[in-house]
Coordinates of C-alpha atoms in Angstrom, one line a residue:
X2 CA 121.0 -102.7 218.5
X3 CA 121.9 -100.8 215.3
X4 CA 120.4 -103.0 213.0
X5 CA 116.8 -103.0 215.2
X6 CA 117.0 -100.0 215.7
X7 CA 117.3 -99.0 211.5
X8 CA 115.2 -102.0 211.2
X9 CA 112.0 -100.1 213.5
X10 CA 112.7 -97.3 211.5
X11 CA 112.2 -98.9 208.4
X12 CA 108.9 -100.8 209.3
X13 CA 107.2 -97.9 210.9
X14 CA 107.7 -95.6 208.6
X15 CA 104.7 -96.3 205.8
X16 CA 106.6 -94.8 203.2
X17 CA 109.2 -97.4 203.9
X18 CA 109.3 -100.2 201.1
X19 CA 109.8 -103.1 203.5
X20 CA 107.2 -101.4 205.5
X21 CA 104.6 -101.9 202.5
X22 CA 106.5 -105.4 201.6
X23 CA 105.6 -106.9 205.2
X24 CA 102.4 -105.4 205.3
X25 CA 101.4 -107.3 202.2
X26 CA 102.4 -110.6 203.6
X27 CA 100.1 -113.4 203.7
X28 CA 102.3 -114.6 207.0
X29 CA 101.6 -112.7 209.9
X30 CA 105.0 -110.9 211.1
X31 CA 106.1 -110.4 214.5
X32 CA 109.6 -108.8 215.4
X33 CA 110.9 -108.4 219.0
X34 CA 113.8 -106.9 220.6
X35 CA 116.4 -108.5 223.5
X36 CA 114.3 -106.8 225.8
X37 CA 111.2 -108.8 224.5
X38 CA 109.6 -105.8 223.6
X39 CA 107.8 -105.7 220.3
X40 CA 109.4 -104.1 217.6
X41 CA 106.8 -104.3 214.5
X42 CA 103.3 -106.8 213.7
X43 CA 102.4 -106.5 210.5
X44 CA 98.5 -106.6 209.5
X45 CA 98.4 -110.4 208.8
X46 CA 99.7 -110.9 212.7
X47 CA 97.0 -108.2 214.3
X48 CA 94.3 -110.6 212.3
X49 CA 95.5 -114.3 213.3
X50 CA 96.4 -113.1 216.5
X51 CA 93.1 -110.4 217.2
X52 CA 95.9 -108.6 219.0
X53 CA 98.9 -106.3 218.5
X54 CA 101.5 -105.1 219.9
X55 CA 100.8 -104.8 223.7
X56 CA 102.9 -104.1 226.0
X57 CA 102.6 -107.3 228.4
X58 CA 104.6 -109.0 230.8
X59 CA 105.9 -112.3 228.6
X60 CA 104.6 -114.7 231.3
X61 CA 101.6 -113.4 230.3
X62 CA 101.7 -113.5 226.5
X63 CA 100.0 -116.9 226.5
X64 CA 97.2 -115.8 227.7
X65 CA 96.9 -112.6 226.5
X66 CA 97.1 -113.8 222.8
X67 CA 95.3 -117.2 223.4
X68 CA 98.3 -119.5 222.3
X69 CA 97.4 -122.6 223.1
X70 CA 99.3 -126.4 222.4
X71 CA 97.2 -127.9 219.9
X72 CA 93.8 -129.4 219.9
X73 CA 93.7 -128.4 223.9
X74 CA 92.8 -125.5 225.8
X75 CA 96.0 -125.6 227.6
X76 CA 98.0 -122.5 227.4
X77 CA 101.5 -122.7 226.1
X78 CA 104.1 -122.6 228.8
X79 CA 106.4 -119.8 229.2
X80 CA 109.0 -121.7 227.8
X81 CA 107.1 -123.0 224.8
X82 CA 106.4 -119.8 223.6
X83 CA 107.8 -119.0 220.0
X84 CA 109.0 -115.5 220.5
X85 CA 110.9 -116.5 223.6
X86 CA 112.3 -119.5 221.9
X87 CA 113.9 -117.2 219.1
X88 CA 115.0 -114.7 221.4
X89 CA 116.8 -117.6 223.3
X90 CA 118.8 -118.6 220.3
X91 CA 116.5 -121.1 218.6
X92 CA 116.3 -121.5 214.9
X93 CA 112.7 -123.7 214.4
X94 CA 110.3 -123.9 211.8
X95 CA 106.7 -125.4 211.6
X96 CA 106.3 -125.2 214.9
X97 CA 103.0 -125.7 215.7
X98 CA 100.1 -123.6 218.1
X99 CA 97.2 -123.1 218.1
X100 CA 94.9 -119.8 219.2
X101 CA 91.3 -118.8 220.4
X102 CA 90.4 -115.6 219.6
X103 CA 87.9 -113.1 219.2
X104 CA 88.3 -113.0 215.5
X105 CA 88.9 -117.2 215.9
X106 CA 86.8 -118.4 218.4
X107 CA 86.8 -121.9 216.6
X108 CA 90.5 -122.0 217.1
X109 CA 92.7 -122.1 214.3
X110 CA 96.2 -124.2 213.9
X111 CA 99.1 -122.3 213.3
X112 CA 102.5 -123.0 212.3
X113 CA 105.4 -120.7 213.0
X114 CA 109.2 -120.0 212.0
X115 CA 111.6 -118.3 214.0
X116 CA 114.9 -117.3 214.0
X117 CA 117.2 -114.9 216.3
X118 CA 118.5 -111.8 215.2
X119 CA 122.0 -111.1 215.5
X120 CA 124.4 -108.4 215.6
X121 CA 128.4 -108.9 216.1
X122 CA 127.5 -112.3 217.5
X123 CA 125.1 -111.0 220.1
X124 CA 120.9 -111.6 220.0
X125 CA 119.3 -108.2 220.0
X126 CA 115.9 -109.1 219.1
X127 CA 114.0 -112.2 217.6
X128 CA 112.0 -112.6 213.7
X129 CA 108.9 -114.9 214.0
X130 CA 106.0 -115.7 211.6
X131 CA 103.1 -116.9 211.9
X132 CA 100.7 -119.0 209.3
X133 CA 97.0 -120.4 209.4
X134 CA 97.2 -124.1 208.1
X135 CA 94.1 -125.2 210.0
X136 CA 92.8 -126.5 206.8
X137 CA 95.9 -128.3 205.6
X138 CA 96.4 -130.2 209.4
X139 CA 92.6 -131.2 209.7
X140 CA 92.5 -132.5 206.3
X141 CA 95.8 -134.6 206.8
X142 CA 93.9 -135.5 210.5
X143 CA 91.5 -136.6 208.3
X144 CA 93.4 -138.8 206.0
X145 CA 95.1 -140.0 209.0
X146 CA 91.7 -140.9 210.7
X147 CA 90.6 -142.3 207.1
X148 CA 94.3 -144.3 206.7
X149 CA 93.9 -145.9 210.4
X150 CA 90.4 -146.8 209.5
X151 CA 91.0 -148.8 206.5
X152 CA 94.1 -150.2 208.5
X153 CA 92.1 -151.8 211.1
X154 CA 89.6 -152.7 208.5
X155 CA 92.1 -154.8 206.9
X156 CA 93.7 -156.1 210.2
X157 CA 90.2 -157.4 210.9
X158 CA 89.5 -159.0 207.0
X159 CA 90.1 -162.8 207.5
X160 CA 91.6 -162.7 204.0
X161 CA 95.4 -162.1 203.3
X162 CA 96.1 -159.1 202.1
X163 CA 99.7 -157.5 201.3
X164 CA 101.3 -154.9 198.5
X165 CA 105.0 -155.4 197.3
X166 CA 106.8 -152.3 194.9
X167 CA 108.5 -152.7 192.1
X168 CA 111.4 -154.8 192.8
X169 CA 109.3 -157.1 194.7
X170 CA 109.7 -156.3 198.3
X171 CA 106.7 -155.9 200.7
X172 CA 105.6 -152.6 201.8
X173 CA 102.3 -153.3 203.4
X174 CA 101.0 -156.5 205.0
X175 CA 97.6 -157.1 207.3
X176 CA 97.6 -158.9 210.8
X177 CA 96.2 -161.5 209.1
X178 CA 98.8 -162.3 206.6
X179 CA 101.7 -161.8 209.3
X180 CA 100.4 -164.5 211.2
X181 CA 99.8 -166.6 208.6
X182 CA 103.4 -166.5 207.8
X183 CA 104.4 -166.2 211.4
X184 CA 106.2 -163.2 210.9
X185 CA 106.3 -159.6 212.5
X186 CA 106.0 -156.9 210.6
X187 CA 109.4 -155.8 211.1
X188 CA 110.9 -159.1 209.5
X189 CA 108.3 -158.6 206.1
X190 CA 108.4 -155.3 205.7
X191 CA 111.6 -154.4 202.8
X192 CA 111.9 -158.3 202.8
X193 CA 111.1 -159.8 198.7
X194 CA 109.0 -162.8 198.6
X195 CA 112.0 -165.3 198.3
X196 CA 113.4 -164.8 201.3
X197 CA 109.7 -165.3 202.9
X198 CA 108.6 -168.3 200.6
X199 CA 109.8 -171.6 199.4
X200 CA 111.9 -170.2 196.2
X201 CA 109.7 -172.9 194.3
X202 CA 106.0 -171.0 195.4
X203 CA 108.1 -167.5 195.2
X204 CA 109.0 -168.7 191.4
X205 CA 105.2 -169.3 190.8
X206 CA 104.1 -166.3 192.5
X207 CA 106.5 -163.9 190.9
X208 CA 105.1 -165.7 187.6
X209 CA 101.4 -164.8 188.9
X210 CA 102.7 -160.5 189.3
X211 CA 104.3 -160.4 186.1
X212 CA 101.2 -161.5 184.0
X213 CA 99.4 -158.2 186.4
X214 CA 102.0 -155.9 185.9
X215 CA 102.3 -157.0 181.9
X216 CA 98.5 -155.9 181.3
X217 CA 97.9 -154.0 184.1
X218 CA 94.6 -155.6 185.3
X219 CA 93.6 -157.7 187.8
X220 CA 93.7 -161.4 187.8
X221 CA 92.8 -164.3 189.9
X222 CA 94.5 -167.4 190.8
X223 CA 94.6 -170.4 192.5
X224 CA 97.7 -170.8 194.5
X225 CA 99.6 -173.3 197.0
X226 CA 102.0 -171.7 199.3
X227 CA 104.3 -173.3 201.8
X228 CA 104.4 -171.4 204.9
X229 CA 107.8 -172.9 206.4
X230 CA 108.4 -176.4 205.7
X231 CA 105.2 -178.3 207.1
X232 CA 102.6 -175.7 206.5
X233 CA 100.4 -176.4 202.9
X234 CA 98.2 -174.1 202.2
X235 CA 95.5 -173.2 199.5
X236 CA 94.9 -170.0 198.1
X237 CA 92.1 -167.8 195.7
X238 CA 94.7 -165.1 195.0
X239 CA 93.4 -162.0 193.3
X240 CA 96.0 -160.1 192.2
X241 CA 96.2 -156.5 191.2
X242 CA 98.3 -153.2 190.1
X243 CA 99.0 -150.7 192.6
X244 CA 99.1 -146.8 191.6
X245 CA 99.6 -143.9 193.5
X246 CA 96.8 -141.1 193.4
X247 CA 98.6 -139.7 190.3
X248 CA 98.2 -143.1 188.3
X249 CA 101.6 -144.1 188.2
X250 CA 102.5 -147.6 189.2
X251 CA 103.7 -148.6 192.3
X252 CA 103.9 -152.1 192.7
X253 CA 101.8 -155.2 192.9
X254 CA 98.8 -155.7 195.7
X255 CA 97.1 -158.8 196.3
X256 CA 94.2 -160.6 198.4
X257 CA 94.1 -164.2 199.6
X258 CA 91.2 -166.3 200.4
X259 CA 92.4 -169.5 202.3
X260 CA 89.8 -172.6 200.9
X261 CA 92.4 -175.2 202.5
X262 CA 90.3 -176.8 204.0
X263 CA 87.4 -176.5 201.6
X264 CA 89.9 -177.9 198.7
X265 CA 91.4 -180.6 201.0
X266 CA 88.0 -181.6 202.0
X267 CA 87.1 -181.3 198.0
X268 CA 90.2 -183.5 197.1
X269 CA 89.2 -186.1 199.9
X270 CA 85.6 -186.3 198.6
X271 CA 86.8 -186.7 195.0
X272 CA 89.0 -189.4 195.5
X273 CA 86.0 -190.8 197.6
X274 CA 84.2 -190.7 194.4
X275 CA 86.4 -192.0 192.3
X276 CA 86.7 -195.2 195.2
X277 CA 83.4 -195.7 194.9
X278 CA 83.2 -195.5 191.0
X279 CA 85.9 -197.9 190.9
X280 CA 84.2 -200.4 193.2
X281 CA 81.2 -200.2 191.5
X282 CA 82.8 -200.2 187.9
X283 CA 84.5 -203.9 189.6
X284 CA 81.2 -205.1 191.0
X285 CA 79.8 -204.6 187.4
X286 CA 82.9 -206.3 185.9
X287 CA 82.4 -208.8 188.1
X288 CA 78.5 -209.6 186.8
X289 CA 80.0 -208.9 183.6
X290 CA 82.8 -211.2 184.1
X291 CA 80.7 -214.2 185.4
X292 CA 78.3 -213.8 182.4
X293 CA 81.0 -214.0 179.9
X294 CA 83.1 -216.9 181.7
X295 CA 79.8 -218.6 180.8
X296 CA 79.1 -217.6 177.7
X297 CA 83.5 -218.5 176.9
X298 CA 82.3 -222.3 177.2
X299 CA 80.9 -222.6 174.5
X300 CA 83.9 -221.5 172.3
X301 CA 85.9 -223.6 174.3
X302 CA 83.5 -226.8 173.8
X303 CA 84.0 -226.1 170.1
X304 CA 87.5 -226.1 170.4
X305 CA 87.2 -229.4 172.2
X306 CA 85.2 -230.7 169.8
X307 CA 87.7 -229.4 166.9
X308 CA 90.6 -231.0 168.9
X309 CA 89.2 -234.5 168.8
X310 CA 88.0 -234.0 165.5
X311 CA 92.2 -233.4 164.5
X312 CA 93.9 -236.3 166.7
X313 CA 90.9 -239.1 165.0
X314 CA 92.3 -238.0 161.8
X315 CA 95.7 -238.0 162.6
X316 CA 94.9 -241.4 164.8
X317 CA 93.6 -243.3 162.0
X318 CA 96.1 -242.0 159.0
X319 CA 92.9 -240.0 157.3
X320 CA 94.5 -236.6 156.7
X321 CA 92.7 -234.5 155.0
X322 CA 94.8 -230.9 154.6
X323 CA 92.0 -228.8 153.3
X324 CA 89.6 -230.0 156.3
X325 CA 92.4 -229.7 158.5
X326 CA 92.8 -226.1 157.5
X327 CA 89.6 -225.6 157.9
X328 CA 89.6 -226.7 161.9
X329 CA 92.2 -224.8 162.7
X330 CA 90.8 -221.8 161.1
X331 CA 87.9 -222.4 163.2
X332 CA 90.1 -222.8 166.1
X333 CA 91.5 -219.5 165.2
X334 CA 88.8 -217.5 165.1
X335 CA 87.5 -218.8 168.5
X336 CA 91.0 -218.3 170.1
X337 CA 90.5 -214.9 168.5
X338 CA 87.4 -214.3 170.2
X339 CA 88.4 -215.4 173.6
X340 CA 91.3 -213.3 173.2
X341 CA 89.3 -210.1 172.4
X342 CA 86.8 -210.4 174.9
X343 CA 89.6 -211.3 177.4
X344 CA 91.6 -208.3 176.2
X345 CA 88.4 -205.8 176.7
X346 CA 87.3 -207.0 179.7
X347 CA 91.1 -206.4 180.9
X348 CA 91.2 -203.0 179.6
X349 CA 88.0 -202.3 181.6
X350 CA 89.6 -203.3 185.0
X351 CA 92.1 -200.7 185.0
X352 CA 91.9 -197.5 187.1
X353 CA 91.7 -194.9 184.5
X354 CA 91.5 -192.1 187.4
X355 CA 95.6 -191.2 186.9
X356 CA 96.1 -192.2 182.8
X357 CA 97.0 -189.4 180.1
X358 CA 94.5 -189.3 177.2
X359 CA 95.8 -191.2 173.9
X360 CA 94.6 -190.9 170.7
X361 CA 92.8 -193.5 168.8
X362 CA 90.1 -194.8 166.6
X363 CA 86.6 -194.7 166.5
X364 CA 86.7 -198.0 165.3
X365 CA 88.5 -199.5 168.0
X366 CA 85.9 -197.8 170.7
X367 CA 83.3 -199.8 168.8
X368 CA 84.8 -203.3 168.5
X369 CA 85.4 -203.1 172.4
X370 CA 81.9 -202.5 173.5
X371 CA 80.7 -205.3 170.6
X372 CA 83.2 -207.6 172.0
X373 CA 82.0 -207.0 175.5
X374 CA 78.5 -207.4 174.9
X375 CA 78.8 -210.3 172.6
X376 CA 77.6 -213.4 175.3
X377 CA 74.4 -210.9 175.5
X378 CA 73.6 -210.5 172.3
X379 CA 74.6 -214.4 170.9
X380 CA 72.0 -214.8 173.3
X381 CA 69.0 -213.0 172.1
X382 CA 70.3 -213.4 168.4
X383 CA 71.0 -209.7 168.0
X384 CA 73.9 -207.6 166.2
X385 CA 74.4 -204.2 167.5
X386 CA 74.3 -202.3 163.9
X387 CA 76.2 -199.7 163.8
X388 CA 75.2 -196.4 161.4
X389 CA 78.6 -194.2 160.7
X390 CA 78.6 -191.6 158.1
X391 CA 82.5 -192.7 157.3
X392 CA 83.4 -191.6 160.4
X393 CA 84.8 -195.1 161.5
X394 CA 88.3 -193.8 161.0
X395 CA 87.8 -190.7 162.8
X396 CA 90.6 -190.4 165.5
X397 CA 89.4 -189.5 169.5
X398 CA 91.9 -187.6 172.4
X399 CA 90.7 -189.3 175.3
X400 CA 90.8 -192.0 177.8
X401 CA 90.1 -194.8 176.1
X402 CA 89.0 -197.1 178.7
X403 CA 86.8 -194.7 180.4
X404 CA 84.8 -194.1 177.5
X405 CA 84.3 -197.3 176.6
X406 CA 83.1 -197.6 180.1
X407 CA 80.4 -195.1 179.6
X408 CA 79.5 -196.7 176.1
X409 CA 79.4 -200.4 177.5
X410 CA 77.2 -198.6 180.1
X411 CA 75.1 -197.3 177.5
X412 CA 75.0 -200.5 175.7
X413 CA 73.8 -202.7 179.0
X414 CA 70.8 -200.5 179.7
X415 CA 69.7 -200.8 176.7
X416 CA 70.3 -204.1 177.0
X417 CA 68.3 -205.0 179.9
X418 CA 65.6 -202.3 178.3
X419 CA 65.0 -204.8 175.2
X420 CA 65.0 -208.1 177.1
X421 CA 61.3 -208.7 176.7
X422 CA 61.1 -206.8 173.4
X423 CA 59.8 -208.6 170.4
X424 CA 62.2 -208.4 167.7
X425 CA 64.7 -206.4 169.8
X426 CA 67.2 -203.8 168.2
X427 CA 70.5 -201.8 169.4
X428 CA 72.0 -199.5 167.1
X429 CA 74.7 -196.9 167.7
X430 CA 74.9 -193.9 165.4
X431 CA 77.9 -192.0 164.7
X432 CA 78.1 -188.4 163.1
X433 CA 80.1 -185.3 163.2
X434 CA 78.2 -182.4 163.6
X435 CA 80.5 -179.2 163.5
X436 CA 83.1 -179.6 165.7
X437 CA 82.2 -182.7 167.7
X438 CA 81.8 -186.2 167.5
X439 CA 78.1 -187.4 168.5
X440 CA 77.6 -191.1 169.2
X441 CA 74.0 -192.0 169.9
X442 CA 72.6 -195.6 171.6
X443 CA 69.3 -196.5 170.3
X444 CA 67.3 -199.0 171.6
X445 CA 63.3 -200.1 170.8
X446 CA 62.4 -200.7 174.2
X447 CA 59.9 -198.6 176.2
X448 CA 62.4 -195.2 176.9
X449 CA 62.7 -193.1 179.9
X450 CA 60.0 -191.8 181.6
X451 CA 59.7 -188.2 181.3
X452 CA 58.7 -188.5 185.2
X453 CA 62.2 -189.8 185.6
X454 CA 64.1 -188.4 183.2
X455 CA 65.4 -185.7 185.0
X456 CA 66.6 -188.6 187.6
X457 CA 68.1 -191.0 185.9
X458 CA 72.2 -189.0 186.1
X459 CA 71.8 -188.4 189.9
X460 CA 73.2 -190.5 191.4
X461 CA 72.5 -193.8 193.3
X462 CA 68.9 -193.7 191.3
X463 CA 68.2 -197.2 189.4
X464 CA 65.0 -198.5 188.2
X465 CA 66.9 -201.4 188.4
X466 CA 66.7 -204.4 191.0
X467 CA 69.6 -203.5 193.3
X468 CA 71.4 -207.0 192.4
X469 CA 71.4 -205.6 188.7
X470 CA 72.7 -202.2 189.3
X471 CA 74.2 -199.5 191.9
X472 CA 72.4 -196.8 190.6
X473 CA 75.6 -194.9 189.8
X474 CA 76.5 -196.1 186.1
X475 CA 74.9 -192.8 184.3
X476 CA 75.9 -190.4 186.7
X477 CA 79.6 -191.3 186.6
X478 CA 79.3 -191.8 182.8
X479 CA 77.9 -188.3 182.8
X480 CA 81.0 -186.8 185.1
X481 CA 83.3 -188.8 182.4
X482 CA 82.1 -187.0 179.1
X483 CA 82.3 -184.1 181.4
X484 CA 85.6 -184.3 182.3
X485 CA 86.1 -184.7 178.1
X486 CA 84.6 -181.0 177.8
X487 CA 81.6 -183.0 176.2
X488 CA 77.9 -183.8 177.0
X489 CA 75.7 -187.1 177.9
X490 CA 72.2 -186.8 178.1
X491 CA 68.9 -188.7 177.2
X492 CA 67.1 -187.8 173.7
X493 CA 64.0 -188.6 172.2
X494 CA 64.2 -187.9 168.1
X495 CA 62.1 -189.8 165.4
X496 CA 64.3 -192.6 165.6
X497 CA 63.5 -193.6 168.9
X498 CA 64.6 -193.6 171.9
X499 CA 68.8 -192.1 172.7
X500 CA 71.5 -191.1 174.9
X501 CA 73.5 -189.4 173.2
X502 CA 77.5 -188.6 173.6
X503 CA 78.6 -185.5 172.5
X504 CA 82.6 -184.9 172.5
X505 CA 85.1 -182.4 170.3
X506 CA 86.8 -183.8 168.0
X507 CA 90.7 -184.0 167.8
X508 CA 92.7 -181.4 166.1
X509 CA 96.0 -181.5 163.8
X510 CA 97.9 -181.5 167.0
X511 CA 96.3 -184.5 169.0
X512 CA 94.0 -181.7 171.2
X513 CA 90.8 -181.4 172.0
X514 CA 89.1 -178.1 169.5

């Protein structure tokens, strides 16, 4: 008890130096002996505790001092008590009480240290302090409350939503996105992506972070993941750096939309439409077709003609080389013809909806549509003229057949808009005007309506008989030049009547500008 006892001395004695050391202590002090008397409370400790150093019965120190367990108003049991605890042996720290008292009626959250004091091995008394941190517990209660909010905010999101660190393992994942993947959190959480994902979508993913954590900003994707190996999904990903509250960079966070089944229901109507625009493209190949297999008979009666012509000559021993040559350069060019209109009208058959762009000519664009149309306009007498500002040569990125679909298209309305024109005219103009090609169909007949014009691309809307025409020719010409990043719409200039094509024009490198 020596050391107490010098120890007393020391602290009760104002002149002492530890005296005026533990009085100036934020902490409030409290020292007791084996006999759980009080030895010393410093000022701090009379404050918190609106109390000193009293001489009470320790079963009754709980409620003499208002020590209570936190956020209750349940005194602390006997055995609970800090001072006790120390003079028992035990070495704690941030223990935590809590007291309602005169000068704390609100109650106030303290945290205590204690620690035996010993002498030759034996516990002659007991060292506690005491210190207000109501301020610092509410305000991590609050962040708590605040944490578990925004938890349960995001359990409840139907969006995916998870944040991975630095070397790509998952710290954080909602309900939602654990039951996507049909995994606890237990199996995600410290797991990296490939040993969640199809190494393939994790290689695409991981792909996706880098480009966020290169420029630090958010991005958004579109993304397919493979949940297992049956599950397909469809993802809007936005992706997103993840700092701490001191700005430095934690990792990678990111929220999922699934549109599955808005892109598979998307994909099914597309392919839908491009069923449908292939039918209809037949059926008009087929009107086409059975117009031109006409129209071939005449070339073929010619060649007939030719053909008899040849074996009388050879019959009766009148050659004549020079008209000979000049039969079977008739026969030539009509086999010619046959063949180009054969070759066009092939070309036009195909299902376009999976082919690559090419590259090719202006030129050759041109010839196809004149060599489709060419039964039509033998018939009425007409030559499509074509104006080009020597840009005949000019080369086109694109699918070939499907623009010549939408120029043929062109071309037959305003065919069937001259047939009872006098002195009917079709011209096609070609220009380049900055970077893009233009391509305008003229025609002299009586135009669009402006009633209708506004109509004429939806589709399934014809002024048409029905046996002439679907109603869908413009509108899938339309979604054609659009898929070619270029326009197709209906003009009116001083020349007359147009639609007019607009598409970029090809750079050094076969591209469109």
């Amino acid at each position: 008890m020596l050391i107490l006892m010098d120890l007393h001395q020391m602290l009760t004695d104002s002149d002492s130096p530890l005296e005026t050391i533990c009085s100036s202590i934020v902490d409030a002090v409290i020292i007791a002996d084996s006999q759980k008397k009080f030895v010393y409370w410093n000022e701090s400790a009379r404050h918190l505790l609106a109390s000193g150093p009293h001489d009470v019965d320790p079963s009754e120190w709980a409620q003499h001092f208002k020590l209570f367990y936190v956020d209750s108003d349940v005194y602390l049991a006997v055995d609970d008590l800090p001072m006790l605890k120390a003079l028992k042996g035990e070495t704690y720290s941030d223990y935590l009480v809590m007291t309602k008292n005169s000068n704390h009626p609100e109650g106030i959250i303290l945290s205590v240290n204690g620690k035996p004091i010993m002498e030759k091995g034996k516990i002659v008394g007991a060292f506690t302090t005491f210190r207000n941190i109501t301020a610092k517990v509410r305000l991590e209660n609050e962040v708590k409350k605040e944490r578990a909010f925004f938890r349960n905010v995001l359990d409840l999101l139907p969006s995916l939503v998870c944040i991975k660190d630095l070397e790509g393992k998952y710290i954080y994942a909602n309900k939602m996105f654990l039951e996507t993947a049909g995994v606890s959190k237990e199996e995600l959480i410290g797991r990296k992506i490939e040993n969640v994902l199809h190494p393939e979508v994790a290689t695409n993913i991981q792909a996706n972070e880098k480009i966020v954590l290169d420029t630090l900003s958010a991005h958004d994707f579109f993304e397919t993941i493979s949940w297992g190996h049956e599950r397909m999904a469809y993802f809007h990903s936005t992706r997103f750096p993840y700092f701490d509250s001191n700005g430095s960079l934690l990792g990678v966070g990111a929220v999922f939309k699934d549109v599955t089944k808005e892109t598979e229901t998307k994909l099914m109507i597309e392919q839908e439409r491009n069923k449908t625009a292939h039918i209809s493209k037949l059926a008009a190949i087929g009107i086409l077709a059975a117009e031109i297999a006409h129209e071939i008979k005449n070339p073929l009666t010619i060649m007939r003609t030719n053909n008899e012509v040849i074996r009388y000559a050879l019959r009766e021993d009148e050659i004549d080389i020079n008209f000979l040559n000049m039969k079977m350069n008739t026969q030539d060019d009509t086999i010619e013809r046959i063949d180009r209109v054969a070759s066009s009208l092939s070309m036009l058959s195909k299902d376009t909806s999976r082919e690559s762009p090419v590259r090719f000519k202006l030129r050759e664009l041109l010839d196809d549509i004149k060599a489709l149309t060419s039964f039509r306009t033998r018939k009425i007498n007409l030559d499509i003229e074509i104006i080009s500002c020597d840009c005949l040569d000019t080369e086109i990125f694109a699918n070939r057949v499907q623009l010549s679909e939408v120029l043929l298209n062109l071309v037959m309305n305003a065919l069937d808009a001259i047939e009872n024109v006098y002195r009917p005219k079709i011209s096609i103009a070609c220009e380049k005007v900055g970077q893009n090609m233009m391509m305008r169909v003229y025609d002299n007949g009586p135009g669009v309506s402006k009633v209708i014009v506004d109509k004429i691309f939806e589709p399934f809307y014809t002024t048409k008989d029905i046996s002439k025409g679907t109603g869908l020719g413009l509108s899938i010409a339309k979604k054609i030049i659009h898929q070619h990043n270029g326009d197709l719409y209906y003009d009116h200039d001083e020349k007359g009547h147009c639609f007019v094509i607009q598409l970029p024009l090809v750079s050094s490198k076969g591209e469109l500008r």
